[in-house]
CSV table of C-alpha atoms in Angstrom, one decimal:
chain,number,residue,atom,x,y,z
A,1,UNK,CA,-9.7,-4.1,8.4
A,2,UNK,CA,-11.8,-4.3,5.4
A,3,UNK,CA,-12.1,-0.6,5.6
A,4,UNK,CA,-8.1,-0.4,5.8
A,5,UNK,CA,-8.3,-3.0,2.7
A,6,UNK,CA,-10.8,-0.8,1.1
A,7,UNK,CA,-8.8,2.5,1.7
A,8,UNK,CA,-5.2,0.6,1.3
A,9,UNK,CA,-7.0,0.0,-2.3
A,10,UNK,CA,-8.0,3.4,-3.1
A,11,UNK,CA,-5.0,5.5,-1.5
A,12,UNK,CA,-2.7,3.3,-3.8
A,13,UNK,CA,-4.7,4.1,-6.8
A,14,UNK,CA,-4.8,7.9,-6.3
A,15,UNK,CA,-0.9,7.3,-6.2
A,16,UNK,CA,-0.6,6.1,-9.0
A,17,UNK,CA,-2.5,8.3,-11.4
A,18,UNK,CA,-1.5,11.5,-9.3
A,19,UNK,CA,2.0,9.8,-10.0
A,20,UNK,CA,1.6,9.2,-14.0
A,21,UNK,CA,2.9,5.8,-13.8
A,22,UNK,CA,2.4,3.5,-16.7
A,23,UNK,CA,-0.2,1.6,-17.6
A,24,UNK,CA,1.8,-0.2,-19.8
A,25,UNK,CA,5.1,-1.6,-17.5
A,26,UNK,CA,7.5,-4.0,-19.3
A,27,UNK,CA,6.9,-7.6,-18.0
A,28,UNK,CA,8.4,-8.8,-15.1
A,29,UNK,CA,7.6,-11.3,-12.3
A,30,UNK,CA,4.7,-10.9,-9.9
A,31,UNK,CA,6.2,-10.6,-6.0
A,32,UNK,CA,5.8,-13.4,-4.0
A,33,UNK,CA,7.2,-11.6,-0.7
A,34,UNK,CA,4.1,-9.7,-0.5
A,35,UNK,CA,1.4,-11.1,1.4
A,36,UNK,CA,-2.4,-10.6,1.0
A,37,UNK,CA,-3.9,-8.5,3.9
A,38,UNK,CA,-6.7,-10.7,5.1
A,39,UNK,CA,-10.5,-9.7,5.5
A,40,UNK,CA,-12.8,-9.4,8.6
A,41,UNK,CA,-16.0,-9.6,9.0
A,42,UNK,CA,-18.2,-7.2,8.7
A,43,UNK,CA,-18.4,-6.2,11.9
A,44,UNK,CA,-14.8,-6.0,12.1
A,45,UNK,CA,-13.7,-2.4,14.6
A,46,UNK,CA,-11.6,0.0,12.6
A,47,UNK,CA,-8.3,1.4,13.9
A,48,UNK,CA,-9.1,4.7,13.7
A,49,UNK,CA,-8.5,5.2,17.4
A,50,UNK,CA,-5.2,3.4,17.3
A,51,UNK,CA,-1.8,6.3,17.0
A,52,UNK,CA,-0.3,7.0,14.0
A,53,UNK,CA,3.1,6.1,14.2
A,54,UNK,CA,5.9,8.6,13.5
A,55,UNK,CA,9.5,8.9,12.6
A,56,UNK,CA,11.2,5.2,12.1
A,57,UNK,CA,8.0,3.4,11.5
A,58,UNK,CA,6.2,6.2,9.2
A,59,UNK,CA,10.0,6.1,7.2
A,60,UNK,CA,9.5,2.7,6.6
A,61,UNK,CA,6.2,2.4,5.8
A,62,UNK,CA,6.9,5.0,3.3
A,63,UNK,CA,9.9,3.3,1.5
A,64,UNK,CA,8.0,0.0,2.3
A,65,UNK,CA,5.0,0.6,0.6
A,66,UNK,CA,6.4,2.9,-2.4
A,67,UNK,CA,8.3,0.3,-3.5
A,68,UNK,CA,5.2,-2.2,-3.3
A,69,UNK,CA,3.0,0.1,-5.1
A,70,UNK,CA,5.8,0.6,-8.2
A,71,UNK,CA,6.7,-2.8,-8.4
A,72,UNK,CA,3.5,-3.5,-8.8
A,73,UNK,CA,2.8,-1.4,-11.6
A,74,UNK,CA,5.6,-1.6,-13.2
A,75,UNK,CA,4.6,-5.7,-13.0
A,76,UNK,CA,2.3,-7.2,-16.3
A,77,UNK,CA,-0.8,-9.1,-15.2
A,78,UNK,CA,-2.5,-11.7,-17.1
A,79,UNK,CA,-5.4,-10.9,-15.2
A,80,UNK,CA,-6.8,-7.7,-13.9
A,81,UNK,CA,-8.0,-9.2,-11.3
A,82,UNK,CA,-4.4,-10.4,-10.2
A,83,UNK,CA,-3.3,-6.5,-10.4
A,84,UNK,CA,-6.4,-5.8,-8.1
A,85,UNK,CA,-4.8,-8.1,-5.7
A,86,UNK,CA,-1.5,-6.5,-5.8
A,87,UNK,CA,-2.4,-2.9,-5.2
A,88,UNK,CA,-4.6,-4.3,-2.1
A,89,UNK,CA,-2.1,-6.2,-0.5
A,90,UNK,CA,0.3,-4.9,1.8
A,91,UNK,CA,4.0,-5.9,1.6
A,92,UNK,CA,6.1,-7.6,4.3
A,93,UNK,CA,7.4,-4.9,6.7
A,94,UNK,CA,10.6,-5.1,8.4
A,95,UNK,CA,10.1,-3.6,11.7
A,96,UNK,CA,6.0,-2.7,11.4
A,97,UNK,CA,3.8,-4.6,13.2
A,98,UNK,CA,0.4,-5.2,11.5
A,99,UNK,CA,-1.5,-2.5,13.9
A,100,UNK,CA,1.0,0.4,13.2
A,101,UNK,CA,0.8,-1.2,9.1
A,102,UNK,CA,-3.2,-0.7,9.5
A,103,UNK,CA,-3.1,2.9,11.5
A,104,UNK,CA,-0.7,4.8,8.6
A,105,UNK,CA,-2.8,3.0,5.9
A,106,UNK,CA,-6.2,4.2,7.6
A,107,UNK,CA,-3.6,7.5,7.9
A,108,UNK,CA,-3.3,7.8,4.4
A,109,UNK,CA,-7.2,8.7,4.1
A,110,UNK,CA,-6.7,11.6,6.4
A,111,UNK,CA,-3.1,12.7,6.8
A,112,UNK,CA,-2.1,14.7,3.5
A,113,UNK,CA,2.2,15.1,4.8
A,114,UNK,CA,1.7,11.2,5.2
A,115,UNK,CA,0.0,10.9,1.7
A,116,UNK,CA,2.6,14.0,0.3
A,117,UNK,CA,5.4,11.6,1.1
A,118,UNK,CA,4.1,8.2,-0.1
A,119,UNK,CA,3.2,10.2,-3.7
A,120,UNK,CA,6.7,11.9,-3.8
A,121,UNK,CA,8.6,7.9,-2.9
A,122,UNK,CA,6.3,6.7,-5.9
A,123,UNK,CA,6.9,9.3,-8.1
A,124,UNK,CA,11.0,8.5,-8.0
A,125,UNK,CA,10.3,4.9,-8.3
A,126,UNK,CA,12.9,3.7,-11.5
């Protein structure tokens, strides 16, 4: 899961940079519905052998992740570590399992269409 956390943080940073999200957002309260991604031991196995979900699961992932990234970017954090933690966390998904979310997060680094979908969704944040 450590690789997934690192990839999520890297992808979140790239998506936010690519979409031109503001670096001086308006103040909001920090989201409480988000759960931090638990890091596993260094010897943990990767989920790269897991099939990448498609269809409704993929659509929910893109919609939920984009809202999460937009909310994290729009929140003013007094502590830069809190902002980093927000970008490293995964949101609560309504129907996606942790293994499906991990496979999709990992796919963001290799699946250009998935990354483009997420980037477009973040660009449309209002």
